[in-house]
Short mmCIF file of C-alpha atoms and ligand atoms in Angstrom, two decimals:
data_model
loop_
_atom_site.label_atom_id
_atom_site.label_comp_id
_atom_site.label_asym_id
_atom_site.label_seq_id
_atom_site.Cartn_x
_atom_site.Cartn_y
_atom_site.Cartn_z
CA MET Z 1 -16.53 -2.62 9.10
CA THR Z 2 -12.87 -3.10 8.22
CA ARG Z 3 -11.75 -2.26 4.70
CA THR Z 4 -8.53 -3.85 3.54
CA LEU Z 5 -6.70 -2.20 0.69
CA ALA Z 6 -3.63 -3.65 -1.05
CA VAL Z 7 -1.38 -1.04 -2.66
CA ALA Z 8 0.35 -2.92 -5.43
CA ASN Z 9 2.42 -2.50 -8.57
CA GLN Z 10 5.33 -4.80 -9.33
CA LYS Z 11 7.33 -1.83 -10.56
CA GLY Z 12 9.54 -0.22 -7.90
CA GLY Z 13 9.62 3.52 -7.35
CA VAL Z 14 5.99 4.25 -8.25
CA ALA Z 15 5.18 5.52 -4.72
CA LYS Z 16 3.45 2.45 -3.24
CA THR Z 17 5.10 2.92 0.14
CA THR Z 18 4.65 6.70 0.13
CA THR Z 19 0.96 6.17 -0.73
CA VAL Z 20 0.42 3.67 2.10
CA ALA Z 21 2.05 5.95 4.68
CA SER Z 22 0.34 9.13 3.44
CA LEU Z 23 -3.15 7.68 3.01
CA GLY Z 24 -2.81 5.90 6.35
CA VAL Z 25 -1.96 9.09 8.21
CA ALA Z 26 -4.65 11.03 6.32
CA LEU Z 27 -7.30 8.44 7.27
CA ARG Z 28 -6.09 8.65 10.87
CA GLU Z 29 -6.57 12.44 10.74
CA LEU Z 30 -10.17 11.71 9.76
CA GLY Z 31 -10.51 9.82 13.03
CA ARG Z 32 -10.26 6.32 11.59
CA ARG Z 33 -8.42 3.45 13.23
CA VAL Z 34 -5.68 2.50 10.78
CA LEU Z 35 -3.37 -0.50 10.53
CA LEU Z 36 -0.51 -0.47 8.03
CA VAL Z 37 1.24 -3.69 7.05
CA ASP Z 38 4.76 -3.70 5.60
CA LEU Z 39 5.00 -6.65 3.24
CA ASP Z 40 8.25 -5.58 1.60
CA PRO Z 41 11.48 -7.15 2.95
CA GLN Z 42 13.18 -3.82 2.17
CA ALA Z 43 11.13 -2.47 5.12
CA CYS Z 44 10.90 1.04 3.65
CA LEU Z 45 7.45 1.64 5.15
CA THR Z 46 8.68 0.62 8.61
CA PHE Z 47 11.71 2.87 8.30
CA SER Z 48 9.76 5.80 6.90
CA LEU Z 49 7.44 5.74 9.94
CA GLY Z 50 10.37 6.25 12.29
CA ILE Z 51 11.07 2.64 13.24
CA ASP Z 52 14.49 1.17 12.59
CA PRO Z 53 13.98 -2.43 11.42
CA GLU Z 54 17.34 -3.31 12.97
CA ASP Z 55 15.93 -2.57 16.43
CA LEU Z 56 13.11 -5.09 16.03
CA ASP Z 57 13.26 -8.64 17.37
CA VAL Z 58 10.04 -9.68 15.73
CA SER Z 59 8.20 -8.59 12.61
CA ILE Z 60 5.42 -9.61 10.23
CA HIS Z 61 7.75 -12.45 9.21
CA GLN Z 62 7.07 -14.37 12.45
CA VAL Z 63 3.34 -13.81 12.07
CA LEU Z 64 3.31 -15.17 8.53
CA VAL Z 65 5.20 -18.33 9.53
CA ARG Z 66 2.91 -18.71 12.58
CA GLU Z 67 5.52 -18.22 15.27
CA ARG Z 68 3.91 -15.08 16.71
CA GLU Z 69 0.57 -13.37 16.98
CA PRO Z 70 0.10 -9.98 15.28
CA SER Z 71 -0.40 -8.37 18.70
CA ASP Z 72 3.17 -9.43 19.67
CA VAL Z 73 4.56 -7.61 16.65
CA CYS Z 74 2.34 -4.56 16.19
CA VAL Z 75 3.84 -1.16 16.99
CA CYS Z 76 2.17 2.24 17.45
CA THR Z 77 3.82 4.96 15.42
CA ASP Z 78 4.23 8.62 16.35
CA GLU Z 79 1.63 9.57 13.77
CA GLY Z 80 -1.11 7.50 15.36
CA VAL Z 81 -1.29 4.64 12.90
CA ASP Z 82 -0.46 1.09 13.98
CA LEU Z 83 2.07 -0.90 11.99
CA LEU Z 84 2.93 -4.53 11.48
CA PRO Z 85 6.58 -3.87 10.63
CA ALA Z 86 8.93 -5.74 8.31
CA THR Z 87 12.58 -6.62 8.59
CA ILE Z 88 14.86 -8.19 6.02
CA GLU Z 89 13.87 -11.56 7.55
CA LEU Z 90 10.66 -11.27 5.58
CA ALA Z 91 12.60 -12.35 2.49
CA ALA Z 92 12.96 -15.73 4.21
CA ALA Z 93 9.23 -15.93 4.90
CA GLU Z 94 8.55 -16.02 1.19
CA ALA Z 95 10.87 -19.01 0.83
CA ALA Z 96 9.54 -20.74 3.97
CA LEU Z 97 5.94 -20.33 2.84
CA LEU Z 98 6.57 -21.65 -0.66
CA THR Z 99 6.50 -25.24 0.53
CA ARG Z 100 3.34 -24.84 2.62
CA THR Z 101 -0.17 -25.65 1.57
CA GLY Z 102 -2.47 -22.64 1.66
CA ARG Z 103 0.49 -20.28 1.33
CA GLU Z 104 -1.58 -17.75 -0.64
CA HIS Z 105 -3.74 -17.34 2.45
CA ALA Z 106 -0.87 -16.57 4.83
CA VAL Z 107 -1.51 -12.80 4.91
CA ARG Z 108 -5.24 -13.20 5.34
CA ARG Z 109 -4.75 -15.72 8.11
CA ALA Z 110 -2.21 -13.43 9.78
CA LEU Z 111 -4.73 -10.56 9.87
CA ASP Z 112 -7.71 -12.70 10.77
CA GLY Z 113 -9.39 -11.34 13.87
CA PHE Z 114 -6.64 -8.81 14.56
CA ALA Z 115 -7.67 -6.54 11.68
CA ALA Z 116 -11.26 -6.37 12.93
CA ASP Z 117 -10.29 -3.62 15.41
CA TYR Z 118 -9.45 -1.26 12.56
CA ASP Z 119 -11.50 0.74 10.07
CA TRP Z 120 -8.75 0.60 7.46
CA VAL Z 121 -5.95 -1.88 6.81
CA LEU Z 122 -3.46 -0.82 4.13
CA LEU Z 123 -1.04 -3.42 2.76
CA ASP Z 124 2.25 -2.20 1.27
CA CYS Z 125 3.32 -4.72 -1.37
CA PRO Z 126 6.87 -5.45 -2.55
CA PRO Z 127 7.92 -4.68 -6.15
CA SER Z 128 7.14 -8.14 -7.50
CA LEU Z 129 4.18 -10.37 -8.27
CA GLY Z 130 5.51 -13.04 -5.92
CA LEU Z 131 3.91 -14.74 -2.98
CA LEU Z 132 3.75 -11.70 -0.69
CA THR Z 133 1.86 -9.66 -3.30
CA VAL Z 134 -0.44 -12.58 -4.09
CA GLY Z 135 -0.96 -13.01 -0.34
CA ALA Z 136 -1.86 -9.33 0.00
CA LEU Z 137 -4.31 -9.52 -2.91
CA SER Z 138 -5.83 -12.64 -1.40
CA ALA Z 139 -6.40 -10.79 1.88
CA ALA Z 140 -7.69 -7.52 0.42
CA ASP Z 141 -11.14 -6.20 -0.41
CA GLU Z 142 -9.64 -4.01 -3.08
CA VAL Z 143 -6.38 -3.14 -4.79
CA LEU Z 144 -5.12 0.37 -5.46
CA ILE Z 145 -2.50 0.71 -8.19
CA PRO Z 146 -0.13 3.69 -8.02
CA LEU Z 147 1.20 4.60 -11.45
CA GLN Z 148 3.95 7.09 -12.05
CA CYS Z 149 3.20 9.77 -14.61
CA GLU Z 150 6.76 9.87 -15.89
CA THR Z 151 6.73 7.16 -18.49
CA LEU Z 152 4.33 6.28 -21.27
CA SER Z 153 5.04 2.60 -20.82
CA HIS Z 154 2.69 1.03 -18.33
CA ARG Z 155 2.85 -2.50 -19.63
CA GLY Z 156 3.29 -3.82 -16.12
CA VAL Z 157 -0.29 -2.92 -15.26
CA GLY Z 158 -1.57 -5.60 -17.64
CA GLN Z 159 0.46 -8.23 -15.83
CA LEU Z 160 -0.79 -7.02 -12.46
CA LEU Z 161 -4.38 -7.20 -13.71
CA ASP Z 162 -3.73 -10.78 -14.90
CA THR Z 163 -2.59 -11.60 -11.37
CA VAL Z 164 -5.72 -9.95 -9.96
CA HIS Z 165 -7.75 -12.14 -12.30
CA ASP Z 166 -5.97 -15.29 -11.08
CA VAL Z 167 -6.42 -14.31 -7.45
CA ARG Z 168 -10.13 -13.81 -8.06
CA GLN Z 169 -10.35 -17.22 -9.63
CA PHE Z 170 -8.36 -19.17 -7.05
CA THR Z 171 -8.26 -17.44 -3.68
CA ASN Z 172 -10.33 -14.27 -3.39
CA PRO Z 173 -13.38 -13.99 -5.67
CA ARG Z 174 -14.49 -10.71 -4.09
CA LEU Z 175 -11.25 -8.79 -4.83
CA GLY Z 176 -12.10 -5.45 -6.45
CA VAL Z 177 -9.89 -2.98 -8.29
CA LEU Z 178 -10.34 0.39 -6.66
CA GLY Z 179 -8.44 2.10 -9.44
CA LEU Z 180 -5.22 3.71 -10.57
CA LEU Z 181 -3.61 6.54 -8.63
CA PRO Z 182 -1.35 8.77 -10.74
CA THR Z 183 1.79 9.65 -8.77
CA LEU Z 184 4.97 11.67 -9.35
CA TYR Z 185 2.90 14.03 -11.46
CA ASP Z 186 4.59 17.15 -12.77
CA GLY Z 187 1.70 19.24 -14.07
CA ARG Z 188 4.09 21.78 -15.59
CA THR Z 189 5.13 19.39 -18.33
CA LYS Z 190 3.09 18.47 -21.38
CA HIS Z 191 4.56 15.01 -21.10
CA ALA Z 192 2.98 14.33 -17.71
CA LYS Z 193 -0.39 15.53 -18.97
CA ALA Z 194 -0.06 13.25 -22.01
CA VAL Z 195 0.74 10.31 -19.75
CA LEU Z 196 -2.27 11.05 -17.58
CA ASP Z 197 -4.49 11.10 -20.67
CA THR Z 198 -3.14 7.79 -21.98
CA ILE Z 199 -3.71 6.17 -18.58
CA SER Z 200 -7.40 6.92 -18.63
CA GLU Z 201 -7.70 5.93 -22.30
CA THR Z 202 -5.77 2.67 -21.97
CA TYR Z 203 -7.36 1.05 -18.96
CA ASP Z 204 -10.95 0.42 -18.24
CA LEU Z 205 -10.36 1.37 -14.62
CA ALA Z 206 -11.21 4.28 -12.37
CA VAL Z 207 -8.48 6.91 -12.15
CA LEU Z 208 -8.44 8.33 -8.64
CA GLY Z 209 -7.55 11.91 -8.04
CA PRO Z 210 -6.18 14.38 -7.68
CA PRO Z 211 -2.86 13.19 -9.16
CA ILE Z 212 -0.12 13.27 -6.53
CA PRO Z 213 2.32 16.05 -7.44
CA LYS Z 214 6.00 15.34 -7.77
CA THR Z 215 7.88 17.35 -5.16
CA ILE Z 216 11.17 17.05 -3.35
CA ARG Z 217 9.40 17.01 0.02
CA PHE Z 218 8.42 13.38 -0.52
CA ALA Z 219 12.02 12.35 -0.88
CA GLU Z 220 12.93 14.10 2.37
CA ALA Z 221 10.12 12.79 4.59
CA PRO Z 222 11.20 9.13 5.03
CA ALA Z 223 14.59 10.09 6.43
CA LEU Z 224 12.80 12.15 9.08
CA GLY Z 225 10.74 9.12 10.09
CA ARG Z 226 7.52 10.92 9.29
CA SER Z 227 5.00 10.86 6.49
CA ILE Z 228 4.71 13.93 4.29
CA LEU Z 229 1.61 14.84 6.29
CA GLY Z 230 3.63 14.87 9.48
CA THR Z 231 6.56 16.88 8.18
CA SER Z 232 4.77 19.64 6.40
CA THR Z 233 1.10 19.91 7.14
CA SER Z 234 0.09 22.37 4.44
CA HIS Z 235 2.16 20.96 1.62
CA ARG Z 236 0.33 20.41 -1.70
CA GLY Z 237 1.49 16.78 -1.80
CA ALA Z 238 -0.04 16.24 1.62
CA ALA Z 239 -3.20 18.02 0.48
CA ALA Z 240 -3.51 15.72 -2.53
CA TYR Z 241 -3.23 12.60 -0.37
CA ARG Z 242 -5.77 14.04 2.09
CA GLU Z 243 -8.21 14.56 -0.77
CA VAL Z 244 -7.74 10.99 -2.03
CA ALA Z 245 -8.16 9.66 1.53
CA ALA Z 246 -11.34 11.68 2.08
CA GLY Z 247 -12.76 10.24 -1.16
CA LEU Z 248 -11.95 6.67 -0.09
CA ASP Z 249 -13.42 7.23 3.33
CA ARG Z 250 -16.63 8.74 1.97
CA ALA Z 251 -17.06 5.83 -0.42
CA ALA Z 252 -16.56 3.40 2.49
CA GLN Z 253 -19.39 4.82 4.59
CA PRO Z 254 -22.65 2.90 4.39
CA SER Z 255 -25.20 4.93 2.45
CA PRO Z 256 -27.98 6.27 4.67
P1 ADP Y 1 7.67 2.17 -4.14
O1 ADP Y 1 7.18 1.75 -2.79
O2 ADP Y 1 6.65 1.99 -5.22
O3 ADP Y 1 8.97 1.54 -4.51
P2 ADP Y 1 8.28 4.71 -2.87
O4 ADP Y 1 7.04 5.15 -2.18
O5 ADP Y 1 9.34 4.08 -2.02
O6 ADP Y 1 7.93 3.76 -4.10
O7 ADP Y 1 8.86 5.96 -3.64
C1 ADP Y 1 10.05 5.87 -4.41
C2 ADP Y 1 10.86 7.14 -4.23
O8 ADP Y 1 10.14 8.23 -4.77
C3 ADP Y 1 11.11 7.49 -2.77
O9 ADP Y 1 12.40 8.03 -2.67
C4 ADP Y 1 10.05 8.52 -2.46
O10 ADP Y 1 10.46 9.38 -1.42
C5 ADP Y 1 9.92 9.23 -3.79
N1 ADP Y 1 8.58 9.80 -4.00
C6 ADP Y 1 7.39 9.21 -3.78
N2 ADP Y 1 6.37 10.02 -4.11
C7 ADP Y 1 6.93 11.18 -4.55
C8 ADP Y 1 6.41 12.42 -5.05
N3 ADP Y 1 5.10 12.64 -5.17
N4 ADP Y 1 7.31 13.38 -5.40
C9 ADP Y 1 8.63 13.17 -5.30
N5 ADP Y 1 9.18 12.04 -4.84
C10 ADP Y 1 8.36 11.04 -4.48
MG1 MG Y 2 7.87 0.31 -1.47
#
């Protein structure tokens, strides 16, 4: 059965894209069939997997506005995960969709049928609560919320949870919240530990683990067109993502 996970947080720089790429590759290593979907017009996920958006004639944009089928657009990446890539054109899709009825369902409709060939579909959301994020939440079984451990202010999470509530009410009643994933965690500082503690005290949500350590390797990987798992196999950041992926995958297996 396909599990569709939206990775969302309207704050930029919290490691949404890094999480999608790393969990995707880790799930692939576990032998799963994985589809990643770049729903951010900045196309960082596409770029970080070694595909230059400028070389693409078609992208998820054309699928969302019903000009192309996902199979026309899907690319295989070097790391074995499939990708529905984005280009800057995707910014126009949001505007084009705004006037259409059923616009919240555009992502779900785009994946309909096509996603069934995969065990996991991971949706990389843009840093906003606009139509593309709402579309992703409307298409997902669950949402995973990366949260950086650098600041004590996580007010944005409340807003995101309000959006989740609205999506449940209007478009996707079965949407679950998988939990929060602490990212950019520097375990050497008291501050980061304090932030981690407040996260679990503040929200009545699961906190997935282990926290993803903050290391310079993550900043280097995208420019190499590889995930952190592909650039440095034994790195502790890669190990953390592998552990999170193994936990997700175990939980997804039907109980005997
Ligand atoms: P978002 O998609 O939420 O905007 P990104 O995944 O693009 O966030 O990450 C933002 C920046 O932080 C990128 O430059 C990325 O390489 C870097 N980054 C992500 N995770 C880590 C980490 N664990 N340690 C250090 N840098 C990281
Ligand atoms: Mg991103």
